[in-house]
JSON list of C-alpha atoms in Angstrom, two decimals:
[
{"chain": "A", "resi": 29, "resn": "MET", "atom": "CA", "xyz": [150.84, 262.34, 249.53]},
{"chain": "A", "resi": 30, "resn": "ALA", "atom": "CA", "xyz": [149.41, 265.58, 248.08]},
{"chain": "A", "resi": 31, "resn": "ARG", "atom": "CA", "xyz": [152.61, 267.44, 248.94]},
{"chain": "A", "resi": 32, "resn": "ARG", "atom": "CA", "xyz": [154.74, 264.89, 247.09]},
{"chain": "A", "resi": 33, "resn": "ILE", "atom": "CA", "xyz": [152.53, 265.06, 244.00]},
{"chain": "A", "resi": 34, "resn": "THR", "atom": "CA", "xyz": [151.89, 268.83, 243.84]},
{"chain": "A", "resi": 35, "resn": "ARG", "atom": "CA", "xyz": [155.12, 270.10, 245.43]},
{"chain": "A", "resi": 36, "resn": "ARG", "atom": "CA", "xyz": [152.95, 272.46, 247.52]},
{"chain": "A", "resi": 37, "resn": "GLY", "atom": "CA", "xyz": [153.06, 272.56, 251.32]},
{"chain": "A", "resi": 38, "resn": "LYS", "atom": "CA", "xyz": [149.71, 273.92, 252.52]},
{"chain": "A", "resi": 39, "resn": "ALA", "atom": "CA", "xyz": [146.84, 271.59, 253.41]},
{"chain": "A", "resi": 40, "resn": "LEU", "atom": "CA", "xyz": [143.39, 272.93, 254.26]},
{"chain": "A", "resi": 41, "resn": "LEU", "atom": "CA", "xyz": [141.48, 270.82, 256.77]},
{"chain": "A", "resi": 42, "resn": "SER", "atom": "CA", "xyz": [137.75, 271.36, 257.07]},
{"chain": "A", "resi": 43, "resn": "ALA", "atom": "CA", "xyz": [136.38, 272.34, 260.47]},
{"chain": "A", "resi": 44, "resn": "GLY", "atom": "CA", "xyz": [134.02, 269.40, 260.04]},
{"chain": "A", "resi": 45, "resn": "LEU", "atom": "CA", "xyz": [136.78, 266.78, 260.32]},
{"chain": "A", "resi": 46, "resn": "HIS", "atom": "CA", "xyz": [136.76, 264.46, 263.29]},
{"chain": "A", "resi": 47, "resn": "PRO", "atom": "CA", "xyz": [139.30, 265.70, 265.87]},
{"chain": "A", "resi": 48, "resn": "HIS", "atom": "CA", "xyz": [141.15, 262.37, 265.73]},
{"chain": "A", "resi": 49, "resn": "TYR", "atom": "CA", "xyz": [141.75, 262.83, 262.00]},
{"chain": "A", "resi": 50, "resn": "VAL", "atom": "CA", "xyz": [143.05, 266.35, 262.61]},
{"chain": "A", "resi": 51, "resn": "SER", "atom": "CA", "xyz": [145.34, 265.03, 265.34]},
{"chain": "A", "resi": 52, "resn": "VAL", "atom": "CA", "xyz": [146.82, 262.42, 263.01]},
{"chain": "A", "resi": 53, "resn": "CYS", "atom": "CA", "xyz": [147.38, 265.07, 260.31]},
{"chain": "A", "resi": 54, "resn": "GLU", "atom": "CA", "xyz": [149.11, 267.34, 262.82]},
{"chain": "A", "resi": 55, "resn": "THR", "atom": "CA", "xyz": [151.38, 264.51, 263.93]},
{"chain": "A", "resi": 56, "resn": "MET", "atom": "CA", "xyz": [152.32, 263.65, 260.35]},
{"chain": "A", "resi": 57, "resn": "ALA", "atom": "CA", "xyz": [152.87, 267.33, 259.49]},
{"chain": "A", "resi": 58, "resn": "LYS", "atom": "CA", "xyz": [155.55, 267.55, 262.18]},
{"chain": "A", "resi": 59, "resn": "PHE", "atom": "CA", "xyz": [157.66, 265.20, 260.07]},
{"chain": "A", "resi": 60, "resn": "THR", "atom": "CA", "xyz": [156.75, 266.46, 256.60]},
{"chain": "A", "resi": 61, "resn": "GLY", "atom": "CA", "xyz": [156.78, 270.19, 257.35]},
{"chain": "A", "resi": 62, "resn": "ASP", "atom": "CA", "xyz": [153.29, 270.73, 255.94]},
{"chain": "A", "resi": 63, "resn": "ASP", "atom": "CA", "xyz": [151.41, 273.90, 256.85]},
{"chain": "A", "resi": 64, "resn": "LEU", "atom": "CA", "xyz": [147.97, 272.80, 258.11]},
{"chain": "A", "resi": 65, "resn": "ARG", "atom": "CA", "xyz": [145.08, 275.23, 258.28]},
{"chain": "A", "resi": 66, "resn": "THR", "atom": "CA", "xyz": [141.90, 274.29, 260.15]},
{"chain": "A", "resi": 67, "resn": "ALA", "atom": "CA", "xyz": [139.21, 275.68, 262.45]},
{"chain": "A", "resi": 68, "resn": "LEU", "atom": "CA", "xyz": [136.85, 274.35, 265.09]},
{"chain": "A", "resi": 69, "resn": "PRO", "atom": "CA", "xyz": [133.37, 273.14, 264.06]},
{"chain": "A", "resi": 70, "resn": "SER", "atom": "CA", "xyz": [130.55, 275.51, 264.93]},
{"chain": "A", "resi": 71, "resn": "LEU", "atom": "CA", "xyz": [126.79, 275.86, 265.01]},
{"chain": "A", "resi": 72, "resn": "VAL", "atom": "CA", "xyz": [125.17, 278.54, 262.85]},
{"chain": "A", "resi": 73, "resn": "ASP", "atom": "CA", "xyz": [121.66, 279.55, 264.00]},
{"chain": "A", "resi": 74, "resn": "GLY", "atom": "CA", "xyz": [121.38, 276.32, 266.00]},
{"chain": "A", "resi": 75, "resn": "ALA", "atom": "CA", "xyz": [122.19, 274.08, 263.02]},
{"chain": "A", "resi": 76, "resn": "PRO", "atom": "CA", "xyz": [125.52, 272.49, 262.10]},
{"chain": "A", "resi": 77, "resn": "GLY", "atom": "CA", "xyz": [127.52, 275.04, 260.14]},
{"chain": "A", "resi": 78, "resn": "ASN", "atom": "CA", "xyz": [130.07, 274.41, 257.47]},
{"chain": "A", "resi": 79, "resn": "ASP", "atom": "CA", "xyz": [133.21, 276.16, 256.38]},
{"chain": "A", "resi": 80, "resn": "CYS", "atom": "CA", "xyz": [132.96, 275.57, 252.62]},
{"chain": "A", "resi": 81, "resn": "ALA", "atom": "CA", "xyz": [133.13, 279.28, 251.80]},
{"chain": "A", "resi": 82, "resn": "ALA", "atom": "CA", "xyz": [136.17, 279.74, 254.04]},
{"chain": "A", "resi": 83, "resn": "LEU", "atom": "CA", "xyz": [137.89, 276.71, 252.48]},
{"chain": "A", "resi": 84, "resn": "VAL", "atom": "CA", "xyz": [137.27, 278.02, 248.96]},
{"chain": "A", "resi": 85, "resn": "ALA", "atom": "CA", "xyz": [138.56, 281.47, 249.92]},
{"chain": "A", "resi": 86, "resn": "ALA", "atom": "CA", "xyz": [141.73, 279.99, 251.45]},
{"chain": "A", "resi": 87, "resn": "ILE", "atom": "CA", "xyz": [142.75, 278.02, 248.34]},
{"chain": "A", "resi": 88, "resn": "ASP", "atom": "CA", "xyz": [145.81, 279.55, 246.71]},
{"chain": "A", "resi": 89, "resn": "SER", "atom": "CA", "xyz": [148.82, 278.51, 244.66]},
{"chain": "A", "resi": 90, "resn": "ASP", "atom": "CA", "xyz": [150.49, 276.96, 247.76]},
{"chain": "A", "resi": 91, "resn": "THR", "atom": "CA", "xyz": [147.56, 274.64, 248.54]},
{"chain": "A", "resi": 92, "resn": "SER", "atom": "CA", "xyz": [148.30, 270.96, 248.00]},
{"chain": "A", "resi": 93, "resn": "CYS", "atom": "CA", "xyz": [144.91, 269.61, 249.12]},
{"chain": "A", "resi": 94, "resn": "VAL", "atom": "CA", "xyz": [141.60, 270.32, 250.78]},
{"chain": "A", "resi": 95, "resn": "VAL", "atom": "CA", "xyz": [140.44, 267.64, 253.23]},
{"chain": "A", "resi": 96, "resn": "VAL", "atom": "CA", "xyz": [136.73, 267.35, 254.02]},
{"chain": "A", "resi": 97, "resn": "GLN", "atom": "CA", "xyz": [134.59, 264.78, 255.77]},
{"chain": "A", "resi": 98, "resn": "TYR", "atom": "CA", "xyz": [131.22, 263.99, 254.21]},
{"chain": "A", "resi": 99, "resn": "PRO", "atom": "CA", "xyz": [128.96, 264.27, 256.14]},
{"chain": "A", "resi": 100, "resn": "ASN", "atom": "CA", "xyz": [130.97, 266.34, 258.59]},
{"chain": "A", "resi": 101, "resn": "ILE", "atom": "CA", "xyz": [131.45, 265.60, 262.30]},
{"chain": "A", "resi": 102, "resn": "LEU", "atom": "CA", "xyz": [128.17, 267.40, 263.05]},
{"chain": "A", "resi": 103, "resn": "GLY", "atom": "CA", "xyz": [126.23, 265.36, 260.49]},
{"chain": "A", "resi": 104, "resn": "HIS", "atom": "CA", "xyz": [125.88, 268.26, 258.04]},
{"chain": "A", "resi": 105, "resn": "ILE", "atom": "CA", "xyz": [125.88, 267.49, 254.33]},
{"chain": "A", "resi": 106, "resn": "SER", "atom": "CA", "xyz": [127.36, 270.36, 252.31]},
{"chain": "A", "resi": 107, "resn": "ASP", "atom": "CA", "xyz": [127.41, 271.14, 248.61]},
{"chain": "A", "resi": 108, "resn": "LEU", "atom": "CA", "xyz": [131.07, 270.62, 247.80]},
{"chain": "A", "resi": 109, "resn": "SER", "atom": "CA", "xyz": [130.86, 271.35, 244.07]},
{"chain": "A", "resi": 110, "resn": "GLU", "atom": "CA", "xyz": [132.20, 274.91, 244.49]},
{"chain": "A", "resi": 111, "resn": "ASP", "atom": "CA", "xyz": [135.15, 273.62, 246.55]},
{"chain": "A", "resi": 112, "resn": "ARG", "atom": "CA", "xyz": [135.97, 270.99, 243.96]},
{"chain": "A", "resi": 113, "resn": "GLY", "atom": "CA", "xyz": [135.79, 273.43, 241.04]},
{"chain": "A", "resi": 114, "resn": "ARG", "atom": "CA", "xyz": [137.99, 276.04, 242.71]},
{"chain": "A", "resi": 115, "resn": "ASN", "atom": "CA", "xyz": [140.51, 273.45, 243.89]},
{"chain": "A", "resi": 116, "resn": "HIS", "atom": "CA", "xyz": [140.83, 271.93, 240.43]},
{"chain": "A", "resi": 117, "resn": "ALA", "atom": "CA", "xyz": [141.17, 275.38, 238.82]},
{"chain": "A", "resi": 118, "resn": "THR", "atom": "CA", "xyz": [143.97, 276.30, 241.23]},
{"chain": "A", "resi": 119, "resn": "ALA", "atom": "CA", "xyz": [145.70, 272.96, 240.68]},
{"chain": "A", "resi": 120, "resn": "ARG", "atom": "CA", "xyz": [145.98, 273.67, 236.96]},
{"chain": "A", "resi": 121, "resn": "SER", "atom": "CA", "xyz": [147.60, 277.07, 237.45]}
]
């Protein structure tokens, strides 16, 4: 849906997404030609980590959407305000 609206082909998937969701996105991307970018969830210092900084850094003019799960698969609740602000700023350019 984001590709049709924005005419951009890159989707960023948070590492905190449930693997089943990622699998569905990968299956759909085979038919739409979307470029999906994701990573595996990880623990940072024994606590659930998040990839918010990496998601924000990866947003560019080709990004159609950023997909996050809240809370993530590890139960971590992240501050997503920076992601939202950067994504909206990029969408306007």
